């Protein structure tokens, strides 16, 4: 079976890395062959090359090099680029991950070329259609053939939207495969010693959602509230390139928040594992903190990953700065809810996907022979 594995952004890379290595491990059976397609939606070294390196991801077989653009431009350019790749050589299956523009664009291009699509992280829903990712999730799931899900909540969402249960495969959380695979290689970033950081002595902040960073007023309000309520602890803020220009234009007088370039995966995960809390608007990060038992304060009012709230360490505060202040104080004092790691977040998700693919292509081969 010939497979295309698609990635386009930093979080996509964390999800495809374990799949690529699981296929390579199983390659002796010679059933699965892959071509790795990178769309280039993220192109900054700190968001792409560094992640390829830390996660041992091979050079892409095809790089579409699309870069940034409005949603329509970016999605269209990825579709054009991937359709051209498909017209030269068509796989049996395209595997897309997550919910970014690259996910939807490649799923659409593949289906229109009559290539089957498998979606990893299918079925998750925030219910908030103002987020571009929610549109990408719904649209991708509406045209996929195979749905690899993190758990029962995603399965229920898919069934509710009319998906046939035979096409749903519960595999667990593939991001956690990367985390477990690399946990012994986490490294202190260069700023660790100069800042005198020790375990649980600092906060870690990430912000990149349009609703939090695109308006200078909102960004100013959130950063001022964080800076004021962290009990004098340092707050390490690696700044996403989307956030940087808005931040540069702000007149901020910060005492505790310190700005950084984005960290490499192995450094960033070290900080996540050792911080007294992560403050973020990322969904993936709320899963990583749940696994690592690090308190997580999410600056969103909805989540497509409710298990991180119900079982995990995540608390949603929306953009309510008084709620934020309360939870920052709790975290600074080491006072947080008990949590559990959801089922199947065990580092074996990619292997389960490979087993399903192998089984699927064995059945297809038998059918071909008997035809
Ligand atoms: C994208 C995903 C988001 C994901 C995030 C992870 C969509 C709709 N959004 O958001 O779901 O959580 O990635 O980081 O797909 N930029 C650079 N260099 C880069 C990439 C982006 O400078 O390498 C800047 C550009 O100004 C660009 C802006 O960031 O216009 C936004 O980039 P884009 O890829 O459109 O979305 P993200 O905000 O990164």
PDB file of N, CA and C and ligand atoms in Angstrom, residues 8-12 38 40-45 47-48 67-71 74 99-103 131-133 136-137 208-210 240-243 245 281-283, ligand 1:
ATOM      1  N   UNK A   8       2.025  20.136   7.822  1.00  0.00           N
ATOM      2  CA  UNK A   8       2.213  21.500   7.337  1.00  0.00           C
ATOM      3  C   UNK A   8       2.640  22.480   8.420  1.00  0.00           C
ATOM      4  N   UNK A   9       2.411  22.100   9.678  1.00  0.00           N
ATOM      5  CA  UNK A   9       2.687  23.046  10.761  1.00  0.00           C
ATOM      6  C   UNK A   9       3.439  22.345  11.896  1.00  0.00           C
ATOM      7  N   UNK A  10       3.885  23.167  12.834  1.00  0.00           N
ATOM      8  CA  UNK A  10       4.628  22.622  13.983  1.00  0.00           C
ATOM      9  C   UNK A  10       3.864  21.499  14.700  1.00  0.00           C
ATOM     10  N   UNK A  11       2.576  21.716  15.084  1.00  0.00           N
ATOM     11  CA  UNK A  11       1.912  20.604  15.783  1.00  0.00           C
ATOM     12  C   UNK A  11       1.697  19.372  14.899  1.00  0.00           C
ATOM     13  N   UNK A  12       1.573  19.576  13.589  1.00  0.00           N
ATOM     14  CA  UNK A  12       1.466  18.413  12.685  1.00  0.00           C
ATOM     15  C   UNK A  12       2.725  17.562  12.761  1.00  0.00           C
ATOM     16  N   UNK A  38       5.350  17.699   2.906  1.00  0.00           N
ATOM     17  CA  UNK A  38       5.290  18.855   3.810  1.00  0.00           C
ATOM     18  C   UNK A  38       4.758  20.048   3.009  1.00  0.00           C
ATOM     19  N   UNK A  40       4.634  23.268   3.942  1.00  0.00           N
ATOM     20  CA  UNK A  40       5.342  24.531   4.139  1.00  0.00           C
ATOM     21  C   UNK A  40       4.464  25.628   4.731  1.00  0.00           C
ATOM     22  N   UNK A  41       3.297  25.260   5.305  1.00  0.00           N
ATOM     23  CA  UNK A  41       2.469  26.281   5.979  1.00  0.00           C
ATOM     24  C   UNK A  41       3.295  26.976   7.072  1.00  0.00           C
ATOM     25  N   UNK A  42       4.037  26.205   7.847  1.00  0.00           N
ATOM     26  CA  UNK A  42       5.028  26.793   8.766  1.00  0.00           C
ATOM     27  C   UNK A  42       6.399  26.618   8.122  1.00  0.00           C
ATOM     28  N   UNK A  43       7.154  27.725   8.045  1.00  0.00           N
ATOM     29  CA  UNK A  43       8.415  27.716   7.309  1.00  0.00           C
ATOM     30  C   UNK A  43       9.557  28.291   8.139  1.00  0.00           C
ATOM     31  N   UNK A  44       9.255  29.075   9.217  1.00  0.00           N
ATOM     32  CA  UNK A  44      10.333  29.601  10.055  1.00  0.00           C
ATOM     33  C   UNK A  44      11.118  28.425  10.630  1.00  0.00           C
ATOM     34  N   UNK A  45      12.441  28.616  10.696  1.00  0.00           N
ATOM     35  CA  UNK A  45      13.305  27.538  11.216  1.00  0.00           C
ATOM     36  C   UNK A  45      12.810  27.039  12.574  1.00  0.00           C
ATOM     37  N   UNK A  47       9.900  27.003  13.811  1.00  0.00           N
ATOM     38  CA  UNK A  47       8.613  26.294  13.803  1.00  0.00           C
ATOM     39  C   UNK A  47       8.666  25.040  12.948  1.00  0.00           C
ATOM     40  N   UNK A  48       9.730  24.873  12.168  1.00  0.00           N
ATOM     41  CA  UNK A  48       9.759  23.710  11.270  1.00  0.00           C
ATOM     42  C   UNK A  48      11.069  22.938  11.390  1.00  0.00           C
ATOM     43  N   UNK A  67       3.944  28.602   2.324  1.00  0.00           N
ATOM     44  CA  UNK A  67       4.087  29.789   3.166  1.00  0.00           C
ATOM     45  C   UNK A  67       2.755  30.336   3.644  1.00  0.00           C
ATOM     46  N   UNK A  68       2.772  31.615   4.075  1.00  0.00           N
ATOM     47  CA  UNK A  68       1.586  32.227   4.682  1.00  0.00           C
ATOM     48  C   UNK A  68       0.672  32.845   3.642  1.00  0.00           C
ATOM     49  N   UNK A  69      -0.546  33.149   4.065  1.00  0.00           N
ATOM     50  CA  UNK A  69      -1.522  33.806   3.202  1.00  0.00           C
ATOM     51  C   UNK A  69      -2.840  33.838   3.933  1.00  0.00           C
ATOM     52  N   UNK A  70      -3.853  34.468   3.352  1.00  0.00           N
ATOM     53  CA  UNK A  70      -5.175  34.430   3.970  1.00  0.00           C
ATOM     54  C   UNK A  70      -5.641  32.971   3.946  1.00  0.00           C
ATOM     55  N   UNK A  71      -6.709  32.679   4.653  1.00  0.00           N
ATOM     56  CA  UNK A  71      -7.178  31.283   4.680  1.00  0.00           C
ATOM     57  C   UNK A  71      -7.446  30.762   3.281  1.00  0.00           C
ATOM     58  N   UNK A  74      -4.086  30.433   1.274  1.00  0.00           N
ATOM     59  CA  UNK A  74      -3.245  29.342   1.766  1.00  0.00           C
ATOM     60  C   UNK A  74      -3.856  27.970   1.419  1.00  0.00           C
ATOM     61  N   UNK A  99      -5.993  19.697  12.539  1.00  0.00           N
ATOM     62  CA  UNK A  99      -7.094  20.569  12.121  1.00  0.00           C
ATOM     63  C   UNK A  99      -6.633  21.872  11.484  1.00  0.00           C
ATOM     64  N   UNK A 100      -5.431  21.860  10.911  1.00  0.00           N
ATOM     65  CA  UNK A 100      -4.932  23.118  10.341  1.00  0.00           C
ATOM     66  C   UNK A 100      -5.343  23.219   8.866  1.00  0.00           C
ATOM     67  N   UNK A 101      -5.022  24.363   8.240  1.00  0.00           N
ATOM     68  CA  UNK A 101      -5.429  24.534   6.838  1.00  0.00           C
ATOM     69  C   UNK A 101      -4.828  23.445   5.940  1.00  0.00           C
ATOM     70  N   UNK A 102      -3.615  23.010   6.244  1.00  0.00           N
ATOM     71  CA  UNK A 102      -2.987  21.953   5.433  1.00  0.00           C
ATOM     72  C   UNK A 102      -3.780  20.654   5.497  1.00  0.00           C
ATOM     73  N   UNK A 103      -4.391  20.387   6.653  1.00  0.00           N
ATOM     74  CA  UNK A 103      -5.164  19.154   6.841  1.00  0.00           C
ATOM     75  C   UNK A 103      -6.335  19.140   5.861  1.00  0.00           C
ATOM     76  N   UNK A 131     -13.718  29.584  15.279  1.00  0.00           N
ATOM     77  CA  UNK A 131     -12.318  29.169  15.140  1.00  0.00           C
ATOM     78  C   UNK A 131     -12.128  28.478  13.787  1.00  0.00           C
ATOM     79  N   UNK A 132     -11.127  28.896  13.017  1.00  0.00           N
ATOM     80  CA  UNK A 132     -10.935  28.258  11.707  1.00  0.00           C
ATOM     81  C   UNK A 132     -10.711  26.748  11.829  1.00  0.00           C
ATOM     82  N   UNK A 133     -10.111  26.331  12.924  1.00  0.00           N
ATOM     83  CA  UNK A 133      -9.818  24.893  13.103  1.00  0.00           C
ATOM     84  C   UNK A 133     -11.093  24.065  13.160  1.00  0.00           C
ATOM     85  N   UNK A 136     -12.183  23.388   9.764  1.00  0.00           N
ATOM     86  CA  UNK A 136     -11.274  22.401   9.171  1.00  0.00           C
ATOM     87  C   UNK A 136     -11.601  20.989   9.670  1.00  0.00           C
ATOM     88  N   UNK A 137     -11.945  20.872  10.961  1.00  0.00           N
ATOM     89  CA  UNK A 137     -12.262  19.531  11.515  1.00  0.00           C
ATOM     90  C   UNK A 137     -13.525  18.968  10.878  1.00  0.00           C
ATOM     91  N   UNK A 208      -1.330  32.244  20.613  1.00  0.00           N
ATOM     92  CA  UNK A 208      -1.282  32.476  19.164  1.00  0.00           C
ATOM     93  C   UNK A 208      -2.656  32.516  18.516  1.00  0.00           C
ATOM     94  N   UNK A 209      -3.738  32.296  19.288  1.00  0.00           N
ATOM     95  CA  UNK A 209      -5.075  32.287  18.671  1.00  0.00           C
ATOM     96  C   UNK A 209      -5.453  33.699  18.254  1.00  0.00           C
ATOM     97  N   UNK A 210      -6.025  33.837  17.047  1.00  0.00           N
ATOM     98  CA  UNK A 210      -6.409  35.172  16.577  1.00  0.00           C
ATOM     99  C   UNK A 210      -7.230  35.943  17.615  1.00  0.00           C
ATOM    100  N   UNK A 240       5.069  33.293  19.334  1.00  0.00           N
ATOM    101  CA  UNK A 240       4.742  32.767  17.991  1.00  0.00           C
ATOM    102  C   UNK A 240       4.897  33.917  16.990  1.00  0.00           C
ATOM    103  N   UNK A 241       5.381  33.623  15.773  1.00  0.00           N
ATOM    104  CA  UNK A 241       5.574  34.724  14.804  1.00  0.00           C
ATOM    105  C   UNK A 241       4.302  35.518  14.516  1.00  0.00           C
ATOM    106  N   UNK A 242       3.148  34.873  14.661  1.00  0.00           N
ATOM    107  CA  UNK A 242       1.895  35.612  14.447  1.00  0.00           C
ATOM    108  C   UNK A 242       1.732  36.717  15.496  1.00  0.00           C
ATOM    109  N   UNK A 243       2.168  36.427  16.727  1.00  0.00           N
ATOM    110  CA  UNK A 243       1.968  37.336  17.862  1.00  0.00           C
ATOM    111  C   UNK A 243       3.009  38.461  17.882  1.00  0.00           C
ATOM    112  N   UNK A 245       4.502  40.761  15.764  1.00  0.00           N
ATOM    113  CA  UNK A 245       4.318  42.155  15.329  1.00  0.00           C
ATOM    114  C   UNK A 245       3.327  42.924  16.202  1.00  0.00           C
ATOM    115  N   UNK A 281      -3.292  29.144  24.909  1.00  0.00           N
ATOM    116  CA  UNK A 281      -4.550  29.001  24.173  1.00  0.00           C
ATOM    117  C   UNK A 281      -4.424  27.860  23.160  1.00  0.00           C
ATOM    118  N   UNK A 282      -3.443  26.990  23.386  1.00  0.00           N
ATOM    119  CA  UNK A 282      -3.234  25.844  22.483  1.00  0.00           C
ATOM    120  C   UNK A 282      -4.016  24.632  22.971  1.00  0.00           C
ATOM    121  N   UNK A 283      -4.573  23.856  22.036  1.00  0.00           N
ATOM    122  CA  UNK A 283      -5.260  22.620  22.414  1.00  0.00           C
ATOM    123  C   UNK A 283      -4.275  21.491  22.671  1.00  0.00           C
TER     124      UNK A 283
HETATM  125  C1  LIG B   1      -1.669  27.526  12.620  1.00  0.00           C
HETATM  126  C2  LIG B   1      -2.991  26.769  12.687  1.00  0.00           C
HETATM  127  C3  LIG B   1      -3.394  26.600  14.150  1.00  0.00           C
HETATM  128  C4  LIG B   1      -2.292  25.948  14.937  1.00  0.00           C
HETATM  129  C5  LIG B   1      -1.008  26.754  14.766  1.00  0.00           C
HETATM  130  C6  LIG B   1       0.152  26.113  15.498  1.00  0.00           C
HETATM  131  C7  LIG B   1      -4.584  27.144  10.839  1.00  0.00           C
HETATM  132  C8  LIG B   1      -5.837  27.805  10.465  1.00  0.00           C
HETATM  133  N1  LIG B   1      -4.057  27.527  12.029  1.00  0.00           N
HETATM  134  O1  LIG B   1      -1.874  28.814  13.177  1.00  0.00           O
HETATM  135  O2  LIG B   1      -4.539  25.764  14.211  1.00  0.00           O
HETATM  136  O3  LIG B   1      -2.657  25.899  16.296  1.00  0.00           O
HETATM  137  O4  LIG B   1      -0.684  26.827  13.371  1.00  0.00           O
HETATM  138  O5  LIG B   1       1.252  26.969  15.547  1.00  0.00           O
HETATM  139  O6  LIG B   1      -4.088  26.322  10.101  1.00  0.00           O
HETATM  140  N2  LIG B   1       4.062  32.916  10.390  1.00  0.00           N
HETATM  141  C9  LIG B   1       5.422  33.136  10.302  1.00  0.00           C
HETATM  142  N3  LIG B   1       6.241  32.055  10.097  1.00  0.00           N
HETATM  143  C10 LIG B   1       5.766  30.790   9.971  1.00  0.00           C
HETATM  144  C11 LIG B   1       4.385  30.582  10.044  1.00  0.00           C
HETATM  145  C12 LIG B   1       3.549  31.651  10.257  1.00  0.00           C
HETATM  146  O7  LIG B   1       5.901  34.262  10.406  1.00  0.00           O
HETATM  147  O8  LIG B   1       6.576  29.854   9.793  1.00  0.00           O
HETATM  148  C13 LIG B   1       3.175  34.076  10.658  1.00  0.00           C
HETATM  149  C14 LIG B   1       2.685  34.732   9.391  1.00  0.00           C
HETATM  150  O9  LIG B   1       2.538  36.093   9.629  1.00  0.00           O
HETATM  151  C15 LIG B   1       1.325  34.116   9.201  1.00  0.00           C
HETATM  152  C16 LIG B   1       0.859  33.953  10.641  1.00  0.00           C
HETATM  153  O10 LIG B   1       2.048  33.635  11.368  1.00  0.00           O
HETATM  154  O11 LIG B   1       0.484  34.900   8.438  1.00  0.00           O
HETATM  155  C17 LIG B   1      -0.164  32.876  10.827  1.00  0.00           C
HETATM  156  O12 LIG B   1       0.334  31.635  10.325  1.00  0.00           O
HETATM  157  P1  LIG B   1      -0.684  30.464   9.893  1.00  0.00           P
HETATM  158  O13 LIG B   1       0.083  29.274   9.464  1.00  0.00           O
HETATM  159  O14 LIG B   1      -1.681  31.014   8.942  1.00  0.00           O
HETATM  160  O15 LIG B   1      -1.475  30.175  11.224  1.00  0.00           O
HETATM  161  P2  LIG B   1      -0.961  30.020  12.727  1.00  0.00           P
HETATM  162  O16 LIG B   1      -1.402  31.212  13.505  1.00  0.00           O
HETATM  163  O17 LIG B   1       0.481  29.628  12.752  1.00  0.00           O
END
